[in-house]
XYZ file of C-alpha atoms in Angstrom:
254
model
C -6.977 107.909 42.674
C -7.502 105.821 45.536
C -10.727 104.560 44.956
C -9.707 103.845 40.932
C -6.552 101.672 41.589
C -8.069 99.391 44.774
C -11.282 98.283 42.100
C -8.455 98.162 39.127
C -6.170 95.742 41.023
C -8.869 94.324 42.462
C -10.646 92.722 38.736
C -6.014 92.100 37.979
C -6.226 89.890 41.112
C -6.144 86.121 39.826
C -9.392 84.826 42.004
C -10.757 87.900 40.458
C -10.023 86.447 37.204
C -10.795 83.635 37.777
C -13.894 83.922 38.240
C -14.595 86.315 35.469
C -13.156 82.951 33.031
C -15.373 80.987 34.057
C -18.472 82.870 34.190
C -17.782 84.388 31.040
C -17.020 80.797 29.733
C -20.280 79.377 30.545
C -22.160 82.414 29.049
C -20.323 81.098 26.327
C -21.565 77.600 26.378
C -25.677 78.757 28.572
C -26.310 80.735 25.073
C -23.869 81.561 22.294
C -22.828 78.527 19.929
C -19.371 78.979 20.628
C -19.191 75.705 22.886
C -15.521 76.580 21.737
C -14.500 79.169 22.707
C -16.624 78.162 26.449
C -14.704 75.481 26.494
C -11.307 77.777 26.401
C -11.807 79.720 28.534
C -13.383 77.963 31.034
C -9.761 75.128 30.632
C -7.968 78.640 31.500
C -10.505 79.197 34.910
C -8.909 75.279 35.800
C -5.795 75.915 35.181
C -5.581 79.385 37.023
C -7.428 78.329 40.125
C -5.001 75.365 40.110
C -1.982 76.775 39.704
C -3.749 78.723 43.475
C -4.501 76.212 44.724
C -0.864 73.947 44.605
C 0.622 76.747 44.205
C 1.752 76.510 40.998
C 4.396 79.184 40.242
C 3.012 82.384 42.300
C 4.396 80.599 45.386
C 8.162 80.448 44.130
C 7.247 83.677 42.608
C 6.019 84.957 45.850
C 9.649 83.335 48.178
C 11.969 84.768 45.357
C 10.264 88.338 46.649
C 10.105 87.808 50.033
C 13.917 86.275 50.297
C 15.055 89.298 48.824
C 16.597 90.652 51.470
C 17.199 89.279 54.870
C 15.327 89.647 57.504
C 17.442 91.407 60.805
C 18.908 89.379 64.063
C 19.709 91.806 66.180
C 20.309 96.649 65.319
C 23.538 96.960 63.575
C 26.044 98.716 66.514
C 26.553 102.131 65.689
C 24.332 102.906 63.334
C 23.350 106.118 64.453
C 19.297 104.469 64.100
C 16.667 105.881 67.111
C 13.741 105.786 64.961
C 11.888 102.385 64.034
C 9.214 103.016 61.011
C 6.148 100.068 60.891
C 4.496 100.589 57.889
C 0.421 100.047 58.589
C -0.748 96.968 56.376
C -4.471 96.967 57.454
C -6.968 97.037 60.487
C -10.093 96.142 61.876
C -13.120 98.975 63.465
C -14.313 96.063 65.181
C -14.243 97.465 69.106
C -16.739 93.617 70.682
C -12.733 92.083 69.663
C -9.605 92.396 71.549
C -6.921 95.441 70.705
C -4.264 92.170 69.344
C -7.358 91.348 66.382
C -7.647 94.659 65.571
C -4.948 94.618 63.633
C -5.096 92.322 60.129
C -1.362 89.952 60.457
C 0.339 91.487 58.465
C -0.053 94.981 60.621
C 0.100 92.374 63.812
C 3.341 90.370 62.238
C 5.101 93.616 61.719
C 3.864 95.780 64.837
C 5.772 92.765 67.308
C 8.729 92.890 64.801
C 8.977 96.467 65.574
C 8.503 96.668 68.791
C 11.354 93.993 69.042
C 13.585 96.169 67.352
C 12.281 98.779 69.530
C 13.643 97.140 72.549
C 17.225 96.990 71.211
C 17.621 100.874 71.888
C 18.103 103.471 73.887
C 16.197 106.538 73.321
C 14.341 105.429 69.863
C 11.334 105.982 68.599
C 8.517 104.163 67.382
C 7.460 105.504 64.010
C 3.590 103.784 63.380
C 1.629 104.713 59.194
C -1.377 104.362 58.231
C -4.007 106.203 57.574
C -7.339 105.986 57.631
C -9.415 103.885 54.540
C -12.469 104.291 53.454
C -14.022 105.425 56.721
C -12.656 102.309 58.855
C -9.605 103.482 61.780
C -6.209 103.906 60.883
C -3.473 101.211 61.641
C -0.796 103.591 62.666
C -3.749 104.445 65.431
C -5.053 100.478 66.142
C -0.607 99.729 66.397
C 0.164 102.664 68.201
C -2.717 101.588 70.796
C -0.950 97.864 71.196
C 2.216 99.277 71.587
C 1.417 100.499 74.462
C -0.027 97.680 75.989
C 3.002 96.218 74.981
C 5.184 98.620 77.035
C 6.595 101.147 74.419
C 6.025 103.941 75.590
C 3.681 106.513 74.896
C 5.703 109.592 74.532
C 8.374 107.377 72.236
C 5.400 106.790 70.021
C 4.987 109.340 67.402
C 1.490 108.593 65.154
C 0.807 108.808 60.552
C -2.805 109.271 60.260
C -2.204 111.012 56.817
C -0.594 108.928 54.060
C -2.596 105.851 52.507
C -0.609 104.116 49.886
C 3.202 103.285 50.719
C 4.976 106.200 48.169
C 2.953 108.553 50.976
C 3.935 107.058 54.367
C 7.173 107.635 52.585
C 7.557 111.253 51.390
C 5.703 112.019 55.426
C 8.606 109.387 57.876
C 11.441 111.934 55.087
C 9.953 115.293 56.832
C 8.945 113.628 60.347
C 13.318 111.406 60.448
C 14.859 114.259 58.063
C 17.773 112.509 57.466
C 18.380 110.443 60.273
C 18.254 106.730 60.193
C 15.397 104.237 59.929
C 15.359 100.443 60.582
C 12.020 99.886 58.632
C 9.477 97.675 59.687
C 7.089 95.875 56.492
C 5.978 92.574 55.328
C 8.793 90.653 53.508
C 6.682 90.392 50.130
C 5.980 94.153 50.523
C 9.588 95.153 51.805
C 11.372 95.178 47.912
C 9.216 98.139 46.719
C 8.472 100.161 50.257
C 12.759 100.002 49.908
C 12.996 101.270 47.032
C 9.987 104.051 47.169
C 11.855 105.483 51.060
C 15.314 106.166 49.408
C 14.103 107.304 46.334
C 12.022 110.035 48.977
C 15.338 110.797 50.736
C 15.287 108.305 53.426
C 17.888 106.504 54.653
C 16.940 102.902 55.738
C 17.903 99.076 56.730
C 14.976 97.210 55.797
C 13.862 94.882 57.880
C 11.425 92.074 56.593
C 9.668 90.812 58.380
C 5.867 88.393 57.885
C 7.096 85.759 55.829
C 3.799 84.132 54.335
C 5.950 81.133 51.870
C 7.671 79.605 53.695
C 10.095 76.536 53.019
C 9.453 73.119 54.038
C 12.030 70.361 52.080
C 10.053 67.379 53.782
C 7.627 65.297 50.743
C 3.829 66.014 54.223
C 0.788 64.009 52.710
C -1.035 67.547 52.401
C 0.702 68.100 49.697
C -1.458 66.045 47.448
C -4.439 67.831 48.448
C -5.577 72.084 47.610
C -4.722 75.054 50.358
C -6.455 78.004 50.634
C -3.885 79.729 51.944
C -3.111 79.900 47.978
C -5.756 82.363 46.526
C -3.647 84.202 48.893
C 0.362 84.187 48.488
C -1.124 84.361 44.854
C -3.108 88.501 45.409
C 0.496 88.903 47.834
C 2.095 88.253 44.713
C 0.886 89.393 41.983
C -0.251 93.029 44.310
C 3.372 93.020 44.755
C 4.240 92.952 41.035
C 0.956 95.632 40.308
C 2.798 98.059 42.957
C 6.219 98.080 40.980
C 5.607 97.763 37.205
C 3.032 101.002 38.364
C 5.555 102.949 40.637
C 8.056 102.360 38.006
C 5.371 104.037 35.499
C 5.909 106.763 37.345
C 9.141 107.056 37.562
C 8.885 106.996 41.759
C 10.427 103.910 41.929
């Protein structure tokens, strides 16, 4: 099922669809007499390409998703929080590079935020979650090792190396923390779906989003006139979350 989800999800990403439109359009133009169809497909591919590199539609949608839940500056007093749960967002198994570079940008930002919140609490536990996928080392182990380097007491760290998606993470966290409330740390775009899945699993959460990709810039810059590769990542992120939300709702887990 995991392989199927990854394959289908990858094919539905905007950049994959862009390449597919270009390819199909060129095939019609070069190898058939249906040139009008080919032109339509190539034009559609170009429009989708421009929408990504200039952020048309995708950037506002991502910003709306990310700003749905505000970040946590300080842990509320009297909330009874003793658990900080950090969801993994990808890691690499390359042992030749420094440990902090083995975490994806998402995972690194999430861990730093988790450690920041952990240090505001007395007697807190840091639960890092993210299992092994396709033979690589787990996110949880990489985050645990870096957390120790950042000064977290190893005895305060709990690892979940079994889960492979957000739904499974919610179920496992529920088993570990029971009825205790938790501070939930993940990327801002991932937070709305995560909160719904965790609450559905019976976990009381205070969301603490981090890694905001769509950042406001009120002042005009000449660079705004040029395409940006960052748009590909933003488009992929928002479509990934939309697909995750739709899939979860169809299955009744959200």
